[in-house]
Coordinates of C-alpha atoms and ligand atoms in Angstrom, one line a residue:
D1 CA 4.2 -10.6 3.0
I2 CA 2.8 -10.5 -0.4
A3 CA 6.0 -9.1 -1.7
N4 CA 7.6 -12.7 -2.0
V5 CA 5.0 -15.3 -2.0
P6 CA 5.6 -17.2 -5.1
T7 CA 2.7 -17.6 -7.6
N8 CA 4.4 -20.4 -9.5
K9 CA 3.6 -22.9 -6.8
A10 CA 0.0 -24.1 -6.5
V11 CA -1.7 -22.6 -3.4
T12 CA -3.9 -25.3 -2.0
I13 CA -6.7 -24.5 0.5
Q14 CA -8.6 -27.3 2.0
N15 CA -12.4 -27.3 2.0
S16 CA -13.9 -28.6 5.4
T17 CA -16.2 -31.5 5.7
I18 CA -19.7 -30.3 6.9
P19 CA -22.8 -32.1 6.7
F20 CA -25.5 -30.7 4.4
N21 CA -28.2 -28.9 6.5
S22 CA -25.8 -28.0 9.4
P23 CA -26.1 -24.3 10.3
D24 CA -22.4 -24.4 9.2
S25 CA -23.2 -25.4 5.5
T26 CA -24.8 -22.0 4.7
L27 CA -23.6 -19.4 2.2
G28 CA -22.5 -17.0 4.9
R29 CA -20.5 -19.4 7.0
H30 CA -19.0 -20.9 3.6
L31 CA -17.7 -17.2 2.8
A32 CA -16.5 -16.8 6.3
R33 CA -14.4 -20.2 6.2
R34 CA -13.1 -19.3 2.6
L35 CA -11.8 -16.0 4.0
V36 CA -10.1 -17.6 6.7
Q37 CA -8.6 -20.1 4.5
I38 CA -6.9 -17.6 2.3
G39 CA -5.5 -15.8 5.3
V40 CA -8.0 -13.2 6.2
T41 CA -8.7 -13.1 10.0
D42 CA -10.1 -9.7 10.2
V43 CA -12.7 -8.1 7.9
F44 CA -13.4 -4.4 8.0
S45 CA -17.0 -3.4 7.9
V46 CA -19.8 -1.0 8.2
P47 CA -23.3 -2.7 8.7
G48 CA -26.4 -1.9 6.8
D49 CA -29.8 -3.9 6.6
F50 CA -28.5 -5.4 3.3
N51 CA -25.6 -7.1 5.0
L52 CA -26.8 -7.7 8.6
T53 CA -27.5 -11.5 8.1
L54 CA -24.3 -11.9 6.3
L55 CA -22.4 -10.3 9.1
D56 CA -24.2 -12.7 11.6
H57 CA -22.8 -15.5 9.6
L58 CA -19.3 -14.0 9.5
I59 CA -19.1 -13.3 13.3
A60 CA -20.1 -16.9 13.7
E61 CA -17.0 -18.2 12.4
P62 CA -14.6 -18.4 15.4
E63 CA -11.4 -17.5 13.5
L64 CA -12.7 -14.4 11.9
N65 CA -12.7 -11.0 13.6
L66 CA -15.3 -8.5 12.3
I67 CA -13.9 -4.8 12.8
G68 CA -16.6 -2.1 12.6
C69 CA -15.3 1.1 11.1
C70 CA -16.7 4.6 11.3
N71 CA -17.2 4.8 7.5
E72 CA -16.8 2.7 4.3
L73 CA -14.0 4.7 2.9
N74 CA -11.9 3.8 6.0
A75 CA -12.9 0.2 5.8
G76 CA -11.7 0.0 2.3
Y77 CA -8.4 1.9 3.3
A78 CA -8.0 -0.6 6.3
A79 CA -8.4 -3.6 4.1
D80 CA -5.8 -2.1 1.8
G81 CA -3.2 -1.6 4.6
Y82 CA -4.1 -5.3 5.9
A83 CA -3.5 -6.6 2.4
R84 CA 0.0 -4.7 2.3
A85 CA 0.9 -6.8 5.6
R86 CA -1.0 -9.8 5.1
G87 CA -1.2 -10.5 1.4
I88 CA -4.9 -10.3 1.2
G89 CA -7.5 -8.0 2.7
A90 CA -11.3 -8.0 3.0
C91 CA -14.1 -5.6 3.7
V92 CA -18.1 -5.8 4.0
V93 CA -20.3 -2.9 3.2
T94 CA -24.1 -2.4 2.3
F95 CA -25.6 -1.9 -1.0
T96 CA -24.9 1.3 -3.0
V97 CA -24.7 3.8 0.1
G98 CA -21.9 1.6 1.4
G99 CA -20.8 0.5 -2.1
L100 CA -20.4 3.9 -3.5
S101 CA -18.5 5.0 -0.5
I102 CA -16.0 2.5 -0.7
V103 CA -15.2 2.9 -4.4
N104 CA -12.3 5.4 -3.8
A105 CA -10.5 3.2 -1.6
I106 CA -11.0 0.0 -3.9
A107 CA -9.7 2.2 -6.9
G108 CA -6.5 2.9 -4.6
A109 CA -6.1 -0.8 -4.0
Y110 CA -6.3 -1.4 -7.7
S111 CA -3.7 1.0 -8.5
E112 CA -1.5 -0.4 -5.9
N113 CA -2.0 -4.0 -7.2
L114 CA -3.4 -5.3 -3.9
P115 CA -5.6 -8.3 -3.7
L116 CA -8.6 -7.3 -1.8
I117 CA -12.2 -9.1 -1.5
C118 CA -14.8 -6.2 -1.3
I119 CA -18.0 -7.8 -0.2
V120 CA -21.4 -5.9 -0.6
G121 CA -24.8 -7.1 0.9
G122 CA -27.0 -6.9 -2.0
P123 CA -30.8 -6.7 -3.0
N124 CA -32.9 -9.7 -2.2
S125 CA -32.4 -12.2 -5.0
N126 CA -36.2 -12.4 -5.5
D127 CA -36.3 -8.7 -6.2
Y128 CA -34.4 -8.8 -9.4
G129 CA -36.5 -8.2 -12.4
T130 CA -39.6 -7.1 -10.3
N131 CA -39.6 -3.5 -11.3
R132 CA -39.4 -2.6 -7.4
I133 CA -37.6 0.6 -6.3
L134 CA -35.2 -0.2 -3.5
H135 CA -34.0 2.2 -0.6
H136 CA -30.4 3.2 -0.7
T137 CA -30.3 3.4 -4.4
I138 CA -30.9 6.4 -6.7
G139 CA -34.5 5.3 -7.1
L140 CA -34.3 3.6 -10.4
H141 CA -35.7 0.3 -11.1
D142 CA -32.3 -0.9 -12.2
F143 CA -30.2 -2.4 -9.5
S144 CA -27.0 -2.5 -11.4
Q145 CA -25.5 1.1 -10.8
E146 CA -23.2 -0.2 -7.9
L147 CA -22.0 -3.2 -10.0
R148 CA -21.1 -0.7 -13.0
C149 CA -19.1 1.5 -10.5
F150 CA -17.2 -1.6 -9.4
Q151 CA -16.5 -2.8 -12.9
T152 CA -14.1 -0.1 -13.5
V153 CA -12.0 -0.6 -10.2
T154 CA -12.0 -4.3 -9.6
C155 CA -10.7 -7.2 -11.9
Y156 CA -13.7 -9.4 -11.4
Q157 CA -17.4 -9.0 -10.1
A158 CA -19.5 -11.8 -8.7
V159 CA -23.3 -11.2 -8.1
L160 CA -24.5 -14.0 -5.9
N161 CA -28.3 -14.0 -6.4
N162 CA -28.8 -17.8 -6.3
L163 CA -27.1 -20.7 -4.4
D164 CA -26.3 -23.2 -7.2
D165 CA -23.4 -21.2 -8.6
A166 CA -22.4 -19.2 -5.4
H167 CA -19.6 -21.6 -4.5
E168 CA -18.0 -21.4 -7.9
L169 CA -18.5 -17.7 -8.1
I170 CA -16.8 -17.0 -4.7
D171 CA -13.9 -19.3 -5.6
T172 CA -13.5 -17.6 -9.1
A173 CA -13.5 -14.2 -7.4
I174 CA -11.0 -15.1 -4.7
S175 CA -8.7 -17.0 -7.3
T176 CA -8.9 -14.1 -9.6
S177 CA -8.1 -11.6 -7.1
L178 CA -5.0 -13.5 -5.9
K179 CA -3.8 -14.3 -9.4
E180 CA -4.1 -10.6 -10.8
S181 CA -3.2 -9.1 -7.4
K182 CA -6.2 -6.7 -7.6
P183 CA -9.4 -6.1 -5.8
V184 CA -12.6 -8.2 -6.6
Y185 CA -16.3 -7.3 -5.9
I186 CA -18.7 -9.9 -4.4
S187 CA -22.4 -9.0 -4.0
V188 CA -24.4 -11.3 -1.7
G189 CA -28.2 -11.2 -1.9
C190 CA -29.4 -10.1 1.5
N191 CA -31.8 -13.2 1.7
L192 CA -29.1 -15.8 0.9
P193 CA -26.4 -15.9 3.8
G194 CA -28.4 -18.1 6.0
I195 CA -29.6 -20.8 3.6
P196 CA -27.6 -24.1 3.4
H197 CA -26.6 -25.7 0.2
P198 CA -24.7 -29.0 -0.5
T199 CA -21.9 -27.2 -2.3
F200 CA -21.1 -25.6 1.1
S201 CA -20.6 -29.0 2.8
R202 CA -19.1 -31.2 0.3
E203 CA -16.1 -33.6 0.9
P204 CA -12.8 -31.9 0.9
V205 CA -11.9 -30.4 -2.5
P206 CA -8.5 -28.5 -2.9
F207 CA -8.9 -24.8 -3.7
S208 CA -5.9 -24.1 -5.9
L209 CA -4.3 -21.5 -8.0
S210 CA -2.8 -22.8 -11.2
P211 CA 0.9 -21.7 -11.4
R212 CA 2.0 -19.0 -13.7
L213 CA 5.1 -20.1 -15.6
S214 CA 7.4 -18.5 -17.9
N215 CA 7.9 -19.4 -21.6
M216 CA 11.2 -21.2 -21.2
M217 CA 12.4 -20.3 -24.7
G218 CA 11.6 -16.7 -24.3
L219 CA 13.2 -16.7 -20.9
E220 CA 16.5 -18.0 -22.1
A221 CA 16.6 -15.8 -24.9
A222 CA 15.8 -12.6 -22.7
V223 CA 18.5 -13.6 -20.2
E224 CA 21.1 -14.1 -23.0
A225 CA 20.3 -10.7 -24.6
A226 CA 20.3 -8.9 -21.2
A227 CA 23.6 -10.6 -20.0
E228 CA 25.3 -9.7 -23.2
F229 CA 24.2 -6.0 -22.9
L230 CA 25.1 -5.8 -19.3
N231 CA 28.4 -7.6 -19.4
K232 CA 29.8 -5.2 -21.8
A233 CA 28.8 -2.1 -19.8
V234 CA 31.4 -0.4 -17.8
K235 CA 29.3 0.9 -14.8
P236 CA 25.9 -0.6 -14.7
V237 CA 23.3 -0.1 -12.0
L238 CA 20.1 -1.9 -10.9
V239 CA 17.0 0.1 -9.9
G240 CA 14.0 -1.6 -8.2
G241 CA 10.5 -0.4 -9.0
Q242 CA 7.1 -0.9 -7.5
N243 CA 6.0 -3.6 -9.7
M244 CA 8.4 -5.9 -8.0
R245 CA 5.9 -6.3 -5.4
V246 CA 3.1 -7.6 -7.6
A247 CA 5.6 -9.8 -9.6
K248 CA 6.7 -11.2 -6.2
A249 CA 10.3 -10.8 -7.4
C250 CA 12.0 -8.9 -4.4
D251 CA 14.0 -11.7 -3.4
A252 CA 15.1 -12.5 -7.0
F253 CA 16.1 -8.8 -7.4
V254 CA 18.4 -9.1 -4.1
E255 CA 19.8 -12.4 -5.5
L256 CA 20.7 -10.5 -8.6
A257 CA 22.2 -7.5 -6.6
D258 CA 24.2 -9.8 -4.6
S259 CA 25.7 -11.8 -7.4
C260 CA 26.4 -8.9 -9.9
G261 CA 27.7 -6.4 -7.4
Y262 CA 26.2 -3.4 -9.3
A263 CA 25.1 -0.4 -7.3
V264 CA 21.5 -0.7 -6.3
A265 CA 19.0 2.0 -6.1
V266 CA 15.2 2.1 -5.6
M267 CA 12.4 4.1 -7.1
P268 CA 10.3 6.2 -4.6
A269 CA 7.2 4.1 -4.9
A270 CA 9.3 0.8 -4.4
K271 CA 10.7 2.1 -1.1
G272 CA 10.6 -0.9 1.2
L273 CA 10.8 -3.4 -1.3
V274 CA 14.8 -3.3 -1.6
P275 CA 16.6 -3.9 1.7
E276 CA 18.4 -0.5 2.4
H277 CA 21.1 -2.3 4.4
H278 CA 22.3 -3.9 1.2
P279 CA 26.0 -3.3 1.0
H280 CA 25.7 -1.6 -2.5
F281 CA 22.5 0.5 -1.8
L282 CA 22.5 4.0 -3.0
G283 CA 19.3 5.4 -2.0
T284 CA 16.0 6.6 -3.8
Y285 CA 16.4 7.3 -7.5
W286 CA 13.8 10.1 -8.2
G287 CA 15.5 12.3 -10.8
A288 CA 16.2 15.9 -9.3
V289 CA 14.9 14.9 -5.9
S290 CA 16.9 11.8 -5.5
T291 CA 18.8 10.9 -2.4
T292 CA 22.3 12.4 -2.4
F293 CA 24.6 11.2 -5.4
C294 CA 21.9 8.8 -6.5
A295 CA 20.9 10.4 -9.6
E296 CA 24.4 11.2 -10.5
I297 CA 25.4 7.4 -10.5
V298 CA 22.2 6.2 -12.0
E299 CA 22.1 8.8 -14.8
S300 CA 25.7 8.6 -15.6
A301 CA 25.6 4.7 -15.8
D302 CA 26.2 3.4 -19.3
A303 CA 23.6 0.6 -18.5
Y304 CA 20.7 0.3 -16.1
L305 CA 18.2 -2.5 -15.4
F306 CA 15.0 -1.2 -14.0
A307 CA 12.9 -4.0 -12.3
G308 CA 9.2 -3.1 -12.3
P309 CA 9.4 0.8 -12.8
I310 CA 6.3 2.9 -13.2
F311 CA 7.4 6.3 -14.9
N312 CA 4.4 8.5 -14.2
D313 CA 4.3 12.3 -13.9
Y314 CA 5.1 12.1 -10.2
S315 CA 7.9 9.5 -10.2
S316 CA 9.5 11.1 -13.2
V317 CA 9.3 14.6 -11.5
G318 CA 7.3 16.1 -14.2
Y319 CA 9.0 14.0 -17.1
S320 CA 12.4 15.3 -16.2
L321 CA 14.5 12.1 -15.6
L322 CA 17.7 12.1 -17.6
L323 CA 17.5 8.5 -18.6
K324 CA 18.0 7.0 -22.0
K325 CA 15.9 4.1 -23.6
E326 CA 18.9 2.8 -25.4
K327 CA 20.8 2.3 -22.0
A328 CA 17.8 0.6 -20.2
I329 CA 16.7 -2.9 -19.8
I330 CA 13.1 -2.7 -18.5
V331 CA 11.8 -5.8 -16.6
Q332 CA 8.1 -5.9 -15.9
P333 CA 6.1 -8.6 -14.2
D334 CA 5.9 -10.6 -17.4
R335 CA 7.9 -8.9 -20.0
V336 CA 11.6 -7.8 -20.6
T337 CA 12.5 -4.9 -23.0
I338 CA 16.3 -4.4 -24.0
G339 CA 17.3 -1.1 -25.0
N340 CA 15.6 0.0 -28.3
G341 CA 15.7 -3.5 -29.3
P342 CA 13.4 -6.5 -28.8
A343 CA 10.8 -7.2 -26.0
F344 CA 10.5 -10.6 -24.8
G345 CA 6.9 -11.5 -23.6
C346 CA 5.7 -14.2 -21.3
V347 CA 8.9 -13.9 -19.2
L348 CA 8.2 -13.6 -15.3
M349 CA 10.3 -11.1 -13.7
R350 CA 11.2 -13.5 -10.9
D351 CA 12.5 -16.2 -13.2
F352 CA 14.3 -13.7 -15.3
L353 CA 16.1 -11.8 -12.4
S354 CA 17.1 -15.1 -11.0
A355 CA 18.5 -16.6 -14.2
L356 CA 20.2 -13.5 -14.8
A357 CA 22.0 -13.5 -11.6
K358 CA 23.8 -16.6 -12.7
R359 CA 24.9 -15.1 -16.0
L360 CA 26.3 -11.6 -15.1
K361 CA 29.9 -10.9 -14.4
H362 CA 30.7 -9.2 -11.1
N363 CA 31.0 -5.6 -11.7
P364 CA 31.1 -3.3 -8.6
T365 CA 32.4 -0.2 -10.4
S366 CA 29.3 1.9 -10.1
Y367 CA 29.1 1.3 -6.4
E368 CA 32.8 2.0 -6.0
N369 CA 32.6 5.2 -7.9
Y370 CA 29.7 6.2 -5.6
H371 CA 31.7 5.2 -2.5
R372 CA 34.6 7.4 -3.5
I373 CA 32.5 10.8 -4.3
Y374 CA 29.9 10.3 -1.5
V375 CA 29.7 13.0 1.2
P376 CA 27.2 12.4 3.7
D377 CA 24.2 14.8 4.2
G378 CA 24.7 17.4 6.9
L379 CA 22.7 17.2 10.1
P380 CA 20.0 19.8 10.6
L381 CA 21.1 23.0 12.2
K382 CA 21.0 22.5 16.0
C383 CA 18.0 24.0 17.6
E384 CA 18.2 26.9 20.0
P385 CA 16.6 26.1 23.5
K386 CA 12.9 26.2 23.1
E387 CA 13.3 27.2 19.3
A388 CA 10.2 26.5 17.2
L389 CA 10.4 22.9 15.9
R390 CA 11.5 22.4 12.5
V391 CA 10.7 19.5 10.2
N392 CA 14.1 18.1 9.6
V393 CA 14.7 18.1 13.3
L394 CA 11.4 16.1 13.6
F395 CA 12.6 13.7 10.9
Q396 CA 16.0 13.2 12.6
H397 CA 14.1 12.0 15.7
I398 CA 11.8 9.7 13.8
Q399 CA 15.0 8.2 12.0
N400 CA 16.4 7.3 15.4
M401 CA 13.1 5.6 16.4
L402 CA 13.1 3.0 13.7
T403 CA 14.0 -0.5 14.2
G404 CA 13.2 -4.0 12.5
E405 CA 10.1 -4.0 14.5
S406 CA 8.8 -0.7 13.2
A407 CA 6.6 -0.1 10.1
V408 CA 6.4 3.5 8.5
I409 CA 3.1 4.5 6.9
A410 CA 3.7 7.7 5.0
E411 CA 0.6 9.9 4.0
T412 CA 0.5 11.9 0.7
G413 CA 2.0 15.4 1.2
D414 CA 5.4 16.4 2.5
S415 CA 5.6 13.2 4.4
W416 CA 6.2 11.6 1.2
F417 CA 9.6 13.3 0.8
N418 CA 10.4 13.5 4.4
C419 CA 9.8 9.7 5.0
Q420 CA 11.4 8.8 1.5
K421 CA 14.9 10.0 3.0
L422 CA 14.5 7.7 6.2
K423 CA 17.0 4.9 6.2
L424 CA 15.0 1.7 7.0
P425 CA 16.8 -0.8 9.2
Q426 CA 16.5 -4.4 8.3
G427 CA 12.9 -5.6 8.7
C428 CA 11.3 -2.1 9.0
G429 CA 8.3 -2.1 6.9
Y430 CA 7.4 1.0 4.7
E431 CA 4.0 1.9 2.9
F432 CA 2.6 4.7 1.0
Q433 CA 0.1 5.2 -1.7
M434 CA 2.1 6.9 -4.4
Q435 CA 0.3 6.1 -7.7
Y436 CA -3.2 7.1 -6.4
G437 CA -2.2 9.4 -3.8
S438 CA -5.7 9.9 -2.1
I439 CA -5.2 12.0 0.8
G440 CA -6.8 10.5 4.1
W441 CA -5.6 7.0 3.1
S442 CA -3.1 6.6 5.8
V443 CA -5.5 6.6 8.7
G444 CA -7.4 3.5 7.4
A445 CA -4.2 2.0 6.1
T446 CA -2.6 2.4 9.4
L447 CA -5.5 0.7 11.2
G448 CA -5.4 -2.3 8.7
Y449 CA -1.7 -2.7 8.7
A450 CA -1.5 -2.6 12.5
Q451 CA -4.2 -5.2 12.8
A452 CA -2.4 -7.4 10.2
A453 CA 0.9 -7.1 11.8
P454 CA 0.5 -6.8 15.6
E455 CA 4.3 -7.4 16.1
K456 CA 5.2 -4.2 14.5
R457 CA 4.8 -0.8 16.1
V458 CA 3.5 1.4 13.1
I459 CA 4.7 5.0 12.9
A460 CA 2.4 7.1 10.9
C461 CA 3.4 10.4 9.5
I462 CA 0.1 12.3 8.6
G463 CA -0.4 15.8 7.3
D464 CA -3.2 17.9 9.0
G465 CA -5.1 18.3 5.8
S466 CA -5.1 14.6 5.0
F467 CA -6.0 13.8 8.5
Q468 CA -9.1 16.0 8.3
V469 CA -10.4 13.5 5.7
T470 CA -10.5 10.4 7.7
A471 CA -9.8 11.1 11.4
Q472 CA -12.7 9.2 12.8
D473 CA -11.0 5.8 12.6
I474 CA -8.8 6.5 15.3
S475 CA -11.8 5.4 17.1
T476 CA -11.4 1.9 15.6
M477 CA -7.8 1.8 16.3
L478 CA -8.5 2.4 20.0
R479 CA -11.2 -0.2 19.9
C480 CA -8.7 -2.7 18.6
G481 CA -6.1 -1.9 21.3
Q482 CA -3.6 -0.8 18.7
R483 CA -0.3 0.9 19.8
T484 CA 0.6 2.9 16.9
I485 CA 2.5 6.1 17.1
I486 CA 0.9 8.8 15.0
F487 CA 2.9 12.1 14.2
L488 CA 0.2 14.7 13.1
I489 CA 2.1 17.2 11.3
N490 CA 0.3 20.6 11.8
N491 CA 1.5 23.2 9.2
G492 CA -1.8 24.8 8.8
G493 CA -2.4 23.9 5.2
Y494 CA -2.1 21.7 2.1
T495 CA 1.6 22.4 1.7
I496 CA 2.4 20.0 -1.2
E497 CA -0.2 21.9 -3.0
V498 CA 1.2 25.1 -2.1
E499 CA 4.5 24.1 -3.8
I500 CA 2.6 23.1 -6.9
H501 CA 0.3 26.0 -7.2
D502 CA -0.6 28.2 -4.4
G503 CA -4.1 30.0 -3.6
P504 CA -6.4 30.6 -0.6
Y505 CA -7.8 27.1 -1.0
N506 CA -4.6 25.6 0.4
V507 CA -5.3 27.2 3.9
I508 CA -7.2 24.9 6.2
K509 CA -9.0 25.6 9.3
N510 CA -6.8 24.8 12.4
W511 CA -8.4 22.0 14.6
N512 CA -7.4 21.2 18.1
Y513 CA -6.1 17.7 16.9
T514 CA -5.2 16.4 20.3
G515 CA -8.6 17.7 21.6
L516 CA -10.2 15.8 18.8
V517 CA -8.4 12.5 19.6
D518 CA -9.1 12.9 23.4
A519 CA -12.8 13.4 22.5
I520 CA -12.8 10.2 20.3
H521 CA -10.9 8.3 23.3
N522 CA -13.7 9.4 25.6
G523 CA -12.1 7.4 28.3
E524 CA -12.5 4.0 26.4
G525 CA -9.3 2.2 25.3
K526 CA -5.4 3.2 25.8
C527 CA -4.7 6.6 24.4
W528 CA -2.2 9.2 24.9
T529 CA -2.0 12.5 23.3
T530 CA 0.3 15.4 23.3
K531 CA 1.3 18.6 21.3
V532 CA 4.9 19.6 20.7
Y533 CA 6.3 22.9 19.8
C534 CA 10.0 22.4 20.1
E535 CA 12.7 19.8 20.2
E536 CA 12.8 19.3 23.8
E537 CA 9.1 18.6 23.9
L538 CA 9.3 16.1 20.8
V539 CA 12.2 14.2 22.6
E540 CA 10.0 13.9 25.9
A541 CA 7.0 12.9 23.8
I542 CA 9.0 10.2 22.0
E543 CA 10.5 8.9 25.4
T544 CA 6.9 8.7 26.7
A545 CA 5.7 6.9 23.6
N546 CA 8.5 4.4 23.6
G547 CA 8.4 4.0 27.5
A548 CA 5.5 4.7 30.0
K549 CA 3.0 4.7 26.9
K550 CA 4.4 1.9 24.9
D551 CA 1.1 -0.1 25.0
C552 CA -0.9 3.0 24.1
L553 CA -2.2 4.6 20.8
C554 CA 0.2 7.5 21.0
F555 CA -0.9 10.8 19.1
I556 CA 1.8 13.3 18.9
E557 CA 0.7 16.7 17.4
V558 CA 3.7 18.5 15.9
I559 CA 3.3 22.2 15.3
V560 CA 5.6 23.5 12.5
H561 CA 5.7 26.6 10.4
K562 CA 3.6 26.6 7.5
D563 CA 6.6 27.2 5.1
D564 CA 8.8 24.5 6.6
T565 CA 9.1 21.9 3.9
S566 CA 11.6 19.5 2.6
K567 CA 13.9 20.8 -0.1
E568 CA 12.9 17.9 -2.2
L569 CA 9.1 19.2 -2.2
L570 CA 10.3 22.6 -3.3
E571 CA 12.2 21.2 -6.4
W572 CA 9.5 18.4 -7.2
G573 CA 6.6 20.9 -6.7
S574 CA 8.0 23.3 -9.3
R575 CA 8.7 20.6 -11.9
V576 CA 5.2 19.0 -11.5
S577 CA 3.8 22.4 -11.9
A578 CA 5.6 23.0 -15.0
A579 CA 4.4 19.6 -16.4
N580 CA 0.8 20.5 -15.4
S581 CA 0.8 23.9 -17.3
Ligands
TPP601 N1 -8.4 15.0 -2.6 C1 -7.8 13.7 -2.4 C2 -8.9 12.6 -2.0 N2 -6.8 13.4 -2.6 C3 -5.8 14.4 -3.1 N3 -4.6 13.9 -3.4 C4 -6.2 15.7 -3.1 C5 -7.4 16.0 -2.8 C6 -5.2 16.7 -3.5 N4 -4.2 16.9 -2.5 C7 -3.0 16.3 -2.7 S1 -2.0 16.6 -1.4 C8 -3.2 17.6 -0.7 C9 -4.3 17.7 -1.4 C10 -5.4 18.5 -1.0 C11 -2.9 18.2 0.6 C12 -2.3 17.4 1.8 O1 -2.2 18.2 2.8 P1 -1.5 17.9 4.2 O2 -2.0 16.4 4.5 O3 -1.6 18.7 5.3 O4 0.0 17.5 4.0 P2 1.0 18.6 3.6 O5 1.1 18.9 2.2 O6 0.8 19.8 4.5 O7 2.5 17.8 4.0

């Protein structure tokens, strides 16, 4: 789990001792071993003539499993989902046609701070500078187009076109990805993977990440100022944000929450990073679309500490949050800002929260107030027999499915809002892509997450519009024997867009989604599909998915009315629309 792997400890990865000139001392085998050493045991790929030799060397590594995807976009999304569960992910594609196809997924991983190694089989190293025109390019003599595209969506690029510095470039790429928690690009000349080199067979040399440390004087000053600020507040609260993940500060946040007793809320994009069974947990703070009574408690507090927030147009509900800077302590991965006052740089969030935990007075006032005023949400209206299924009824049943062995993947769309309201039991995973919000992400991400965390049963909630973008890789889930449960929510269109700004472009062609998945299944692998129209059918489908078909990929197409949305989407859509106009 990358949320809590401390980076202040040196990470040491041993090299293997392999005699020079052994088939194992090639660039390809070396790269394969390095991937395994950093925790990657599955690589998502699409072959092409520029990467075929490299793939031969990757599959020769016994501990590495190569997973062929239907397209590069999904391979990238799968590496993203894998990185969320495993701490790092990897994918391999071919020059330019593959590279440019995966760029959108890599950009998404960048926006979500995911370490990911994107490897591209590149031109023959002898072709550089020859003025040749290569296939799979736009027909110019310059081969750098792909590299230039990746420069904007990765934090480091290594172009391997000779062996002497390949070892160093690979290690720099991997360590930069891990340190910065961002994707990196490695291009491997297509003629190089099978060539041995002494650097790939040398004596064990530790591969280590130098630890990141806080400036101790800055840390002490920040903690002292923050303690003074919060200890004089009457009803302070804590709010967790998504940058807690990249700061690896989730445990420190809980330590702080335990010690100070403040009410604890989570920002929408950080759902899953704060334990919802915590005794002082309020719910999601999302301005006007917060969970019940959460906004009232947060916004009326006289001091709030936000750990790792990102206040973008979506998370701020069209810039409508009722927060005041002078009441806020904002803690970012390496910086703390207190009210309108000073900012303290070179202070790591994890160190800061942990030190602050020892300095705050216990003050449960905000949670006690919440507890006094809280009225539980009502249950959805009971369905009449065989009544058309409503979305709130669907999510009531999904809620009941969740256990510590589940992980929820929520696609962009109304699933964001419906899944946000789920109460996650201890240990239940939760992932979505809120900053980038690229529809179709969830299909690949579900594939990758399920592969990285086979002990979890993934429950994916995917709208029909999003599914139409990336549906093919259901095929790869079946090949991998995954037992995910997919709820395909068929409401006939791009409903989230309808609520922001409607037009005929928001209506999509209705597909026979179960028919499509049956066709992909084609008798190979374990797959079960069904369509449900009413609560009775839903209940039966869930029973089957958890019972007789518990070892299968279960695809449940849920037919709902096109105007059946969460109330949060209605509110949020109108505010985002106002911010856009
Ligand atoms: N293209 C990409 C790649 N990403 C996007 N976010 C969009 C377009 C704009 N967009 C955002 S949500 C959405 C679109 C087109 C519709 C999602 O529809 P669906 O998956 O059916 O979910 P629903 O809104 O119906 O719940």
